């Protein structure tokens, strides 16, 4: 329970920092890139994965590549959602992504559900629809469409990360090693993206 509370608190803190730092001129993608550089280093130092004995044949490279793309992309979607929809609705969309994760657990991982879980899933989907409809009524035109698209991207994106990480852990491989490779891939792809962004000037403060 403590870990769940800590994870939720850190998630809110990330949203607050992204929203406020962007207003102060920080570049989200540059912060995201250096975030994964730090995550790669900390993952290696904390978990000490056995990188020297990587199995080229058995390592799920397609999962590593997929998550290496999705992870930085979802933070970009998060930044857009914070800009267009605000912190509260963005955080709700993140929390409700568990609904899609539960559906995947039922259909793909053969987890058994009771009536209470099914009721929770139904209420979660209903809550998402209410958020989207409420924002559609509050805003108008392109601003509303951008907000709805950003919220849906956060909802589906976080669920996709949960599902792929769960699938990775179910393969019975070294999860910490795979996680470290995912963070490294996310960092490398983020840097490549920034290199091709001609209008993105590098600033030391984003590190």
PDB file of N, CA and C in Angstrom, residues 9-108:
ATOM      1  N   UNK A   9       2.062   9.468  -5.735  1.00  0.00           N
ATOM      2  CA  UNK A   9       2.619  10.773  -5.361  1.00  0.00           C
ATOM      3  C   UNK A   9       3.683  11.220  -6.357  1.00  0.00           C
ATOM      4  N   UNK A  10       4.558  10.291  -6.754  1.00  0.00           N
ATOM      5  CA  UNK A  10       5.603  10.618  -7.736  1.00  0.00           C
ATOM      6  C   UNK A  10       4.991  10.973  -9.087  1.00  0.00           C
ATOM      7  N   UNK A  11       3.924  10.278  -9.457  1.00  0.00           N
ATOM      8  CA  UNK A  11       3.255  10.560 -10.724  1.00  0.00           C
ATOM      9  C   UNK A  11       2.692  11.977 -10.745  1.00  0.00           C
ATOM     10  N   UNK A  12       2.055  12.370  -9.640  1.00  0.00           N
ATOM     11  CA  UNK A  12       1.521  13.733  -9.544  1.00  0.00           C
ATOM     12  C   UNK A  12       2.652  14.749  -9.579  1.00  0.00           C
ATOM     13  N   UNK A  13       3.756  14.436  -8.900  1.00  0.00           N
ATOM     14  CA  UNK A  13       4.907  15.342  -8.871  1.00  0.00           C
ATOM     15  C   UNK A  13       5.479  15.550 -10.267  1.00  0.00           C
ATOM     16  N   UNK A  14       5.546  14.471 -11.056  1.00  0.00           N
ATOM     17  CA  UNK A  14       6.034  14.581 -12.437  1.00  0.00           C
ATOM     18  C   UNK A  14       5.143  15.518 -13.246  1.00  0.00           C
ATOM     19  N   UNK A  15       3.837  15.377 -13.096  1.00  0.00           N
ATOM     20  CA  UNK A  15       2.899  16.237 -13.823  1.00  0.00           C
ATOM     21  C   UNK A  15       3.063  17.702 -13.426  1.00  0.00           C
ATOM     22  N   UNK A  16       3.197  17.950 -12.130  1.00  0.00           N
ATOM     23  CA  UNK A  16       3.370  19.324 -11.645  1.00  0.00           C
ATOM     24  C   UNK A  16       4.659  19.931 -12.188  1.00  0.00           C
ATOM     25  N   UNK A  17       5.744  19.151 -12.154  1.00  0.00           N
ATOM     26  CA  UNK A  17       7.030  19.647 -12.651  1.00  0.00           C
ATOM     27  C   UNK A  17       6.983  19.912 -14.151  1.00  0.00           C
ATOM     28  N   UNK A  18       6.399  18.981 -14.902  1.00  0.00           N
ATOM     29  CA  UNK A  18       6.313  19.166 -16.355  1.00  0.00           C
ATOM     30  C   UNK A  18       5.537  20.427 -16.717  1.00  0.00           C
ATOM     31  N   UNK A  19       4.424  20.641 -16.043  1.00  0.00           N
ATOM     32  CA  UNK A  19       3.576  21.797 -16.350  1.00  0.00           C
ATOM     33  C   UNK A  19       4.271  23.108 -15.982  1.00  0.00           C
ATOM     34  N   UNK A  20       4.869  23.155 -14.790  1.00  0.00           N
ATOM     35  CA  UNK A  20       5.480  24.396 -14.321  1.00  0.00           C
ATOM     36  C   UNK A  20       6.803  24.704 -15.011  1.00  0.00           C
ATOM     37  N   UNK A  21       7.619  23.681 -15.245  1.00  0.00           N
ATOM     38  CA  UNK A  21       8.912  23.913 -15.883  1.00  0.00           C
ATOM     39  C   UNK A  21       8.754  24.316 -17.345  1.00  0.00           C
ATOM     40  N   UNK A  22       7.726  23.784 -18.001  1.00  0.00           N
ATOM     41  CA  UNK A  22       7.484  24.181 -19.390  1.00  0.00           C
ATOM     42  C   UNK A  22       7.144  25.664 -19.473  1.00  0.00           C
ATOM     43  N   UNK A  23       6.406  26.166 -18.477  1.00  0.00           N
ATOM     44  CA  UNK A  23       6.076  27.592 -18.443  1.00  0.00           C
ATOM     45  C   UNK A  23       7.325  28.452 -18.268  1.00  0.00           C
ATOM     46  N   UNK A  24       8.358  27.878 -17.644  1.00  0.00           N
ATOM     47  CA  UNK A  24       9.592  28.622 -17.391  1.00  0.00           C
ATOM     48  C   UNK A  24      10.611  28.471 -18.513  1.00  0.00           C
ATOM     49  N   UNK A  25      10.198  27.852 -19.621  1.00  0.00           N
ATOM     50  CA  UNK A  25      11.070  27.768 -20.789  1.00  0.00           C
ATOM     51  C   UNK A  25      11.846  26.483 -20.942  1.00  0.00           C
ATOM     52  N   UNK A  26      11.605  25.506 -20.081  1.00  0.00           N
ATOM     53  CA  UNK A  26      12.278  24.220 -20.219  1.00  0.00           C
ATOM     54  C   UNK A  26      11.647  23.431 -21.364  1.00  0.00           C
ATOM     55  N   UNK A  27      12.484  22.655 -22.071  1.00  0.00           N
ATOM     56  CA  UNK A  27      12.013  21.848 -23.189  1.00  0.00           C
ATOM     57  C   UNK A  27      11.653  20.440 -22.699  1.00  0.00           C
ATOM     58  N   UNK A  28      10.379  20.040 -22.812  1.00  0.00           N
ATOM     59  CA  UNK A  28       9.961  18.728 -22.294  1.00  0.00           C
ATOM     60  C   UNK A  28      10.768  17.559 -22.844  1.00  0.00           C
ATOM     61  N   UNK A  29      11.024  17.548 -24.152  1.00  0.00           N
ATOM     62  CA  UNK A  29      11.709  16.403 -24.743  1.00  0.00           C
ATOM     63  C   UNK A  29      13.139  16.283 -24.250  1.00  0.00           C
ATOM     64  N   UNK A  30      13.798  17.418 -24.029  1.00  0.00           N
ATOM     65  CA  UNK A  30      15.157  17.369 -23.500  1.00  0.00           C
ATOM     66  C   UNK A  30      15.164  16.854 -22.066  1.00  0.00           C
ATOM     67  N   UNK A  31      14.192  17.279 -21.276  1.00  0.00           N
ATOM     68  CA  UNK A  31      14.088  16.762 -19.902  1.00  0.00           C
ATOM     69  C   UNK A  31      13.790  15.267 -19.911  1.00  0.00           C
ATOM     70  N   UNK A  32      12.938  14.839 -20.839  1.00  0.00           N
ATOM     71  CA  UNK A  32      12.591  13.420 -20.949  1.00  0.00           C
ATOM     72  C   UNK A  32      13.822  12.590 -21.306  1.00  0.00           C
ATOM     73  N   UNK A  33      14.621  13.095 -22.247  1.00  0.00           N
ATOM     74  CA  UNK A  33      15.826  12.371 -22.672  1.00  0.00           C
ATOM     75  C   UNK A  33      16.782  12.166 -21.501  1.00  0.00           C
ATOM     76  N   UNK A  34      17.061  13.236 -20.761  1.00  0.00           N
ATOM     77  CA  UNK A  34      17.992  13.124 -19.637  1.00  0.00           C
ATOM     78  C   UNK A  34      17.376  12.350 -18.479  1.00  0.00           C
ATOM     79  N   UNK A  35      16.066  12.326 -18.406  1.00  0.00           N
ATOM     80  CA  UNK A  35      15.393  11.497 -17.406  1.00  0.00           C
ATOM     81  C   UNK A  35      15.714  10.022 -17.643  1.00  0.00           C
ATOM     82  N   UNK A  36      15.705   9.601 -18.903  1.00  0.00           N
ATOM     83  CA  UNK A  36      15.990   8.196 -19.193  1.00  0.00           C
ATOM     84  C   UNK A  36      17.475   7.882 -19.093  1.00  0.00           C
ATOM     85  N   UNK A  37      18.317   8.880 -19.281  1.00  0.00           N
ATOM     86  CA  UNK A  37      19.748   8.681 -19.020  1.00  0.00           C
ATOM     87  C   UNK A  37      19.959   8.407 -17.532  1.00  0.00           C
ATOM     88  N   UNK A  38      19.297   9.197 -16.693  1.00  0.00           N
ATOM     89  CA  UNK A  38      19.387   9.001 -15.240  1.00  0.00           C
ATOM     90  C   UNK A  38      18.776   7.665 -14.831  1.00  0.00           C
ATOM     91  N   UNK A  39      17.626   7.333 -15.429  1.00  0.00           N
ATOM     92  CA  UNK A  39      16.955   6.070 -15.104  1.00  0.00           C
ATOM     93  C   UNK A  39      17.830   4.872 -15.470  1.00  0.00           C
ATOM     94  N   UNK A  40      18.514   4.957 -16.607  1.00  0.00           N
ATOM     95  CA  UNK A  40      19.405   3.874 -17.039  1.00  0.00           C
ATOM     96  C   UNK A  40      20.534   3.672 -16.039  1.00  0.00           C
ATOM     97  N   UNK A  41      21.141   4.786 -15.615  1.00  0.00           N
ATOM     98  CA  UNK A  41      22.262   4.711 -14.672  1.00  0.00           C
ATOM     99  C   UNK A  41      21.804   4.195 -13.309  1.00  0.00           C
ATOM    100  N   UNK A  42      20.696   4.730 -12.813  1.00  0.00           N
ATOM    101  CA  UNK A  42      20.195   4.311 -11.501  1.00  0.00           C
ATOM    102  C   UNK A  42      19.737   2.854 -11.510  1.00  0.00           C
ATOM    103  N   UNK A  43      19.119   2.432 -12.609  1.00  0.00           N
ATOM    104  CA  UNK A  43      18.691   1.034 -12.736  1.00  0.00           C
ATOM    105  C   UNK A  43      19.895   0.096 -12.687  1.00  0.00           C
ATOM    106  N   UNK A  44      20.981   0.493 -13.352  1.00  0.00           N
ATOM    107  CA  UNK A  44      22.192  -0.330 -13.364  1.00  0.00           C
ATOM    108  C   UNK A  44      22.835  -0.384 -11.976  1.00  0.00           C
ATOM    109  N   UNK A  45      22.915   0.768 -11.311  1.00  0.00           N
ATOM    110  CA  UNK A  45      23.562   0.823 -10.000  1.00  0.00           C
ATOM    111  C   UNK A  45      22.724   0.135  -8.918  1.00  0.00           C
ATOM    112  N   UNK A  46      21.398   0.245  -9.016  1.00  0.00           N
ATOM    113  CA  UNK A  46      20.524  -0.296  -7.972  1.00  0.00           C
ATOM    114  C   UNK A  46      20.309  -1.801  -8.122  1.00  0.00           C
ATOM    115  N   UNK A  47      19.979  -2.234  -9.351  1.00  0.00           N
ATOM    116  CA  UNK A  47      19.645  -3.644  -9.569  1.00  0.00           C
ATOM    117  C   UNK A  47      20.833  -4.495 -10.004  1.00  0.00           C
ATOM    118  N   UNK A  48      21.884  -3.832 -10.505  1.00  0.00           N
ATOM    119  CA  UNK A  48      23.089  -4.533 -10.963  1.00  0.00           C
ATOM    120  C   UNK A  48      22.759  -5.682 -11.931  1.00  0.00           C
ATOM    121  N   UNK A  49      22.099  -5.380 -13.044  1.00  0.00           N
ATOM    122  CA  UNK A  49      21.755  -6.438 -14.015  1.00  0.00           C
ATOM    123  C   UNK A  49      23.005  -7.023 -14.666  1.00  0.00           C
ATOM    124  N   UNK A  50      22.920  -8.281 -15.040  1.00  0.00           N
ATOM    125  CA  UNK A  50      24.059  -8.991 -15.634  1.00  0.00           C
ATOM    126  C   UNK A  50      24.133  -8.680 -17.131  1.00  0.00           C
ATOM    127  N   UNK A  51      24.658  -7.503 -17.458  1.00  0.00           N
ATOM    128  CA  UNK A  51      24.719  -7.058 -18.853  1.00  0.00           C
ATOM    129  C   UNK A  51      25.723  -7.870 -19.665  1.00  0.00           C
ATOM    130  N   UNK A  52      26.756  -8.393 -19.007  1.00  0.00           N
ATOM    131  CA  UNK A  52      27.805  -9.123 -19.723  1.00  0.00           C
ATOM    132  C   UNK A  52      27.295 -10.417 -20.353  1.00  0.00           C
ATOM    133  N   UNK A  53      26.216 -10.950 -19.828  1.00  0.00           N
ATOM    134  CA  UNK A  53      25.703 -12.226 -20.342  1.00  0.00           C
ATOM    135  C   UNK A  53      24.343 -12.048 -21.019  1.00  0.00           C
ATOM    136  N   UNK A  54      24.244 -11.018 -21.847  1.00  0.00           N
ATOM    137  CA  UNK A  54      23.012 -10.799 -22.604  1.00  0.00           C
ATOM    138  C   UNK A  54      22.869 -11.887 -23.668  1.00  0.00           C
ATOM    139  N   UNK A  55      21.702 -12.498 -23.719  1.00  0.00           N
ATOM    140  CA  UNK A  55      21.421 -13.504 -24.742  1.00  0.00           C
ATOM    141  C   UNK A  55      20.799 -12.815 -25.957  1.00  0.00           C
ATOM    142  N   UNK A  56      21.554 -12.767 -27.040  1.00  0.00           N
ATOM    143  CA  UNK A  56      21.055 -12.123 -28.259  1.00  0.00           C
ATOM    144  C   UNK A  56      19.806 -12.830 -28.769  1.00  0.00           C
ATOM    145  N   UNK A  57      19.785 -14.140 -28.613  1.00  0.00           N
ATOM    146  CA  UNK A  57      18.686 -14.937 -29.153  1.00  0.00           C
ATOM    147  C   UNK A  57      17.418 -14.829 -28.312  1.00  0.00           C
ATOM    148  N   UNK A  58      17.562 -14.808 -26.986  1.00  0.00           N
ATOM    149  CA  UNK A  58      16.397 -14.880 -26.108  1.00  0.00           C
ATOM    150  C   UNK A  58      15.932 -13.527 -25.576  1.00  0.00           C
ATOM    151  N   UNK A  59      16.690 -12.492 -25.817  1.00  0.00           N
ATOM    152  CA  UNK A  59      16.270 -11.160 -25.369  1.00  0.00           C
ATOM    153  C   UNK A  59      15.132 -10.653 -26.254  1.00  0.00           C
ATOM    154  N   UNK A  60      14.032 -10.173 -25.675  1.00  0.00           N
ATOM    155  CA  UNK A  60      12.885  -9.697 -26.471  1.00  0.00           C
ATOM    156  C   UNK A  60      13.149  -8.316 -27.069  1.00  0.00           C
ATOM    157  N   UNK A  61      13.932  -8.289 -28.141  1.00  0.00           N
ATOM    158  CA  UNK A  61      14.348  -7.003 -28.709  1.00  0.00           C
ATOM    159  C   UNK A  61      13.172  -6.186 -29.226  1.00  0.00           C
ATOM    160  N   UNK A  62      12.145  -6.847 -29.743  1.00  0.00           N
ATOM    161  CA  UNK A  62      10.996  -6.091 -30.260  1.00  0.00           C
ATOM    162  C   UNK A  62      10.250  -5.385 -29.126  1.00  0.00           C
ATOM    163  N   UNK A  63      10.208  -6.020 -27.946  1.00  0.00           N
ATOM    164  CA  UNK A  63       9.586  -5.377 -26.792  1.00  0.00           C
ATOM    165  C   UNK A  63      10.417  -4.195 -26.309  1.00  0.00           C
ATOM    166  N   UNK A  64      11.723  -4.376 -26.311  1.00  0.00           N
ATOM    167  CA  UNK A  64      12.626  -3.299 -25.893  1.00  0.00           C
ATOM    168  C   UNK A  64      12.490  -2.106 -26.826  1.00  0.00           C
ATOM    169  N   UNK A  65      12.441  -2.386 -28.139  1.00  0.00           N
ATOM    170  CA  UNK A  65      12.292  -1.303 -29.120  1.00  0.00           C
ATOM    171  C   UNK A  65      10.936  -0.616 -28.979  1.00  0.00           C
ATOM    172  N   UNK A  66       9.880  -1.420 -28.799  1.00  0.00           N
ATOM    173  CA  UNK A  66       8.531  -0.848 -28.674  1.00  0.00           C
ATOM    174  C   UNK A  66       8.420   0.054 -27.454  1.00  0.00           C
ATOM    175  N   UNK A  67       8.896  -0.431 -26.310  1.00  0.00           N
ATOM    176  CA  UNK A  67       8.834   0.379 -25.092  1.00  0.00           C
ATOM    177  C   UNK A  67       9.807   1.552 -25.153  1.00  0.00           C
ATOM    178  N   UNK A  68      10.915   1.366 -25.872  1.00  0.00           N
ATOM    179  CA  UNK A  68      11.858   2.471 -26.053  1.00  0.00           C
ATOM    180  C   UNK A  68      11.257   3.625 -26.829  1.00  0.00           C
ATOM    181  N   UNK A  69      10.291   3.318 -27.680  1.00  0.00           N
ATOM    182  CA  UNK A  69       9.565   4.362 -28.424  1.00  0.00           C
ATOM    183  C   UNK A  69       8.395   4.906 -27.604  1.00  0.00           C
ATOM    184  N   UNK A  70       7.643   3.998 -26.976  1.00  0.00           N
ATOM    185  CA  UNK A  70       6.421   4.404 -26.275  1.00  0.00           C
ATOM    186  C   UNK A  70       6.720   5.255 -25.041  1.00  0.00           C
ATOM    187  N   UNK A  71       7.740   4.895 -24.271  1.00  0.00           N
ATOM    188  CA  UNK A  71       7.996   5.595 -23.008  1.00  0.00           C
ATOM    189  C   UNK A  71       8.256   7.093 -23.180  1.00  0.00           C
ATOM    190  N   UNK A  72       9.200   7.502 -24.038  1.00  0.00           N
ATOM    191  CA  UNK A  72       9.358   8.957 -24.219  1.00  0.00           C
ATOM    192  C   UNK A  72       8.162   9.598 -24.910  1.00  0.00           C
ATOM    193  N   UNK A  73       7.502   8.837 -25.792  1.00  0.00           N
ATOM    194  CA  UNK A  73       6.334   9.384 -26.494  1.00  0.00           C
ATOM    195  C   UNK A  73       5.199   9.690 -25.526  1.00  0.00           C
ATOM    196  N   UNK A  74       5.004   8.810 -24.536  1.00  0.00           N
ATOM    197  CA  UNK A  74       3.904   9.019 -23.595  1.00  0.00           C
ATOM    198  C   UNK A  74       4.145  10.241 -22.728  1.00  0.00           C
ATOM    199  N   UNK A  75       5.416  10.557 -22.452  1.00  0.00           N
ATOM    200  CA  UNK A  75       5.702  11.766 -21.684  1.00  0.00           C
ATOM    201  C   UNK A  75       5.439  13.018 -22.507  1.00  0.00           C
ATOM    202  N   UNK A  76       5.671  12.928 -23.812  1.00  0.00           N
ATOM    203  CA  UNK A  76       5.306  14.052 -24.683  1.00  0.00           C
ATOM    204  C   UNK A  76       3.793  14.242 -24.692  1.00  0.00           C
ATOM    205  N   UNK A  77       3.060  13.132 -24.777  1.00  0.00           N
ATOM    206  CA  UNK A  77       1.590  13.207 -24.712  1.00  0.00           C
ATOM    207  C   UNK A  77       1.138  13.763 -23.368  1.00  0.00           C
ATOM    208  N   UNK A  78       1.843  13.385 -22.316  1.00  0.00           N
ATOM    209  CA  UNK A  78       1.523  13.890 -20.984  1.00  0.00           C
ATOM    210  C   UNK A  78       1.697  15.401 -20.919  1.00  0.00           C
ATOM    211  N   UNK A  79       2.798  15.895 -21.509  1.00  0.00           N
ATOM    212  CA  UNK A  79       3.047  17.340 -21.521  1.00  0.00           C
ATOM    213  C   UNK A  79       1.946  18.080 -22.281  1.00  0.00           C
ATOM    214  N   UNK A  80       1.512  17.511 -23.406  1.00  0.00           N
ATOM    215  CA  UNK A  80       0.433  18.131 -24.190  1.00  0.00           C
ATOM    216  C   UNK A  80      -0.893  18.090 -23.433  1.00  0.00           C
ATOM    217  N   UNK A  81      -1.155  16.971 -22.767  1.00  0.00           N
ATOM    218  CA  UNK A  81      -2.393  16.850 -22.009  1.00  0.00           C
ATOM    219  C   UNK A  81      -2.430  17.846 -20.854  1.00  0.00           C
ATOM    220  N   UNK A  82      -1.304  18.044 -20.199  1.00  0.00           N
ATOM    221  CA  UNK A  82      -1.226  19.032 -19.121  1.00  0.00           C
ATOM    222  C   UNK A  82      -1.481  20.437 -19.649  1.00  0.00           C
ATOM    223  N   UNK A  83      -1.001  20.684 -20.870  1.00  0.00           N
ATOM    224  CA  UNK A  83      -1.168  22.005 -21.475  1.00  0.00           C
ATOM    225  C   UNK A  83      -2.621  22.266 -21.863  1.00  0.00           C
ATOM    226  N   UNK A  84      -3.266  21.271 -22.467  1.00  0.00           N
ATOM    227  CA  UNK A  84      -4.609  21.480 -23.016  1.00  0.00           C
ATOM    228  C   UNK A  84      -5.739  21.102 -22.055  1.00  0.00           C
ATOM    229  N   UNK A  85      -5.510  20.091 -21.200  1.00  0.00           N
ATOM    230  CA  UNK A  85      -6.593  19.592 -20.346  1.00  0.00           C
ATOM    231  C   UNK A  85      -6.399  19.887 -18.864  1.00  0.00           C
ATOM    232  N   UNK A  86      -5.173  20.211 -18.456  1.00  0.00           N
ATOM    233  CA  UNK A  86      -4.923  20.504 -17.050  1.00  0.00           C
ATOM    234  C   UNK A  86      -4.459  19.287 -16.263  1.00  0.00           C
ATOM    235  N   UNK A  87      -3.967  19.550 -15.049  1.00  0.00           N
ATOM    236  CA  UNK A  87      -3.384  18.494 -14.228  1.00  0.00           C
ATOM    237  C   UNK A  87      -4.433  17.492 -13.752  1.00  0.00           C
ATOM    238  N   UNK A  88      -5.570  17.984 -13.284  1.00  0.00           N
ATOM    239  CA  UNK A  88      -6.565  17.103 -12.664  1.00  0.00           C
ATOM    240  C   UNK A  88      -7.061  16.039 -13.642  1.00  0.00           C
ATOM    241  N   UNK A  89      -7.492  16.463 -14.825  1.00  0.00           N
ATOM    242  CA  UNK A  89      -8.022  15.510 -15.804  1.00  0.00           C
ATOM    243  C   UNK A  89      -6.929  14.591 -16.341  1.00  0.00           C
ATOM    244  N   UNK A  90      -5.721  15.129 -16.470  1.00  0.00           N
ATOM    245  CA  UNK A  90      -4.607  14.298 -16.928  1.00  0.00           C
ATOM    246  C   UNK A  90      -4.291  13.211 -15.913  1.00  0.00           C
ATOM    247  N   UNK A  91      -4.273  13.567 -14.636  1.00  0.00           N
ATOM    248  CA  UNK A  91      -4.010  12.583 -13.585  1.00  0.00           C
ATOM    249  C   UNK A  91      -5.107  11.525 -13.525  1.00  0.00           C
ATOM    250  N   UNK A  92      -6.342  11.949 -13.714  1.00  0.00           N
ATOM    251  CA  UNK A  92      -7.453  10.982 -13.723  1.00  0.00           C
ATOM    252  C   UNK A  92      -7.302  10.013 -14.895  1.00  0.00           C
ATOM    253  N   UNK A  93      -6.910  10.541 -16.061  1.00  0.00           N
ATOM    254  CA  UNK A  93      -6.697   9.682 -17.232  1.00  0.00           C
ATOM    255  C   UNK A  93      -5.593   8.664 -16.966  1.00  0.00           C
ATOM    256  N   UNK A  94      -4.523   9.101 -16.277  1.00  0.00           N
ATOM    257  CA  UNK A  94      -3.448   8.173 -15.926  1.00  0.00           C
ATOM    258  C   UNK A  94      -3.952   7.070 -15.008  1.00  0.00           C
ATOM    259  N   UNK A  95      -4.682   7.462 -13.963  1.00  0.00           N
ATOM    260  CA  UNK A  95      -5.167   6.472 -12.995  1.00  0.00           C
ATOM    261  C   UNK A  95      -6.130   5.486 -13.659  1.00  0.00           C
ATOM    262  N   UNK A  96      -6.971   5.997 -14.562  1.00  0.00           N
ATOM    263  CA  UNK A  96      -7.977   5.135 -15.185  1.00  0.00           C
ATOM    264  C   UNK A  96      -7.398   4.250 -16.288  1.00  0.00           C
ATOM    265  N   UNK A  97      -6.115   4.443 -16.621  1.00  0.00           N
ATOM    266  CA  UNK A  97      -5.490   3.548 -17.602  1.00  0.00           C
ATOM    267  C   UNK A  97      -5.442   2.116 -17.084  1.00  0.00           C
ATOM    268  N   UNK A  98      -5.574   1.970 -15.751  1.00  0.00           N
ATOM    269  CA  UNK A  98      -5.591   0.630 -15.166  1.00  0.00           C
ATOM    270  C   UNK A  98      -6.789  -0.179 -15.668  1.00  0.00           C
ATOM    271  N   UNK A  99      -7.842   0.505 -16.115  1.00  0.00           N
ATOM    272  CA  UNK A  99      -9.012  -0.193 -16.659  1.00  0.00           C
ATOM    273  C   UNK A  99      -8.613  -1.010 -17.886  1.00  0.00           C
ATOM    274  N   UNK A 100      -7.859  -0.394 -18.793  1.00  0.00           N
ATOM    275  CA  UNK A 100      -7.400  -1.112 -19.986  1.00  0.00           C
ATOM    276  C   UNK A 100      -6.413  -2.207 -19.617  1.00  0.00           C
ATOM    277  N   UNK A 101      -5.576  -1.946 -18.610  1.00  0.00           N
ATOM    278  CA  UNK A 101      -4.629  -2.963 -18.156  1.00  0.00           C
ATOM    279  C   UNK A 101      -5.362  -4.183 -17.607  1.00  0.00           C
ATOM    280  N   UNK A 102      -6.443  -3.941 -16.871  1.00  0.00           N
ATOM    281  CA  UNK A 102      -7.236  -5.051 -16.329  1.00  0.00           C
ATOM    282  C   UNK A 102      -7.924  -5.846 -17.432  1.00  0.00           C
ATOM    283  N   UNK A 103      -8.413  -5.140 -18.449  1.00  0.00           N
ATOM    284  CA  UNK A 103      -9.028  -5.833 -19.583  1.00  0.00           C
ATOM    285  C   UNK A 103      -8.011  -6.714 -20.295  1.00  0.00           C
ATOM    286  N   UNK A 104      -6.791  -6.199 -20.454  1.00  0.00           N
ATOM    287  CA  UNK A 104      -5.729  -6.995 -21.078  1.00  0.00           C
ATOM    288  C   UNK A 104      -5.383  -8.202 -20.219  1.00  0.00           C
ATOM    289  N   UNK A 105      -5.364  -8.013 -18.894  1.00  0.00           N
ATOM    290  CA  UNK A 105      -5.075  -9.125 -17.990  1.00  0.00           C
ATOM    291  C   UNK A 105      -6.121 -10.230 -18.125  1.00  0.00           C
ATOM    292  N   UNK A 106      -7.359  -9.839 -18.358  1.00  0.00           N
ATOM    293  CA  UNK A 106      -8.447 -10.821 -18.497  1.00  0.00           C
ATOM    294  C   UNK A 106      -8.385 -11.549 -19.838  1.00  0.00           C
ATOM    295  N   UNK A 107      -8.188 -10.800 -20.922  1.00  0.00           N
ATOM    296  CA  UNK A 107      -8.261 -11.394 -22.256  1.00  0.00           C
ATOM    297  C   UNK A 107      -6.952 -12.036 -22.709  1.00  0.00           C
ATOM    298  N   UNK A 108      -5.809 -11.499 -22.271  1.00  0.00           N
ATOM    299  CA  UNK A 108      -4.521 -11.986 -22.775  1.00  0.00           C
ATOM    300  C   UNK A 108      -3.723 -12.781 -21.749  1.00  0.00           C
TER     301      UNK A 108
END
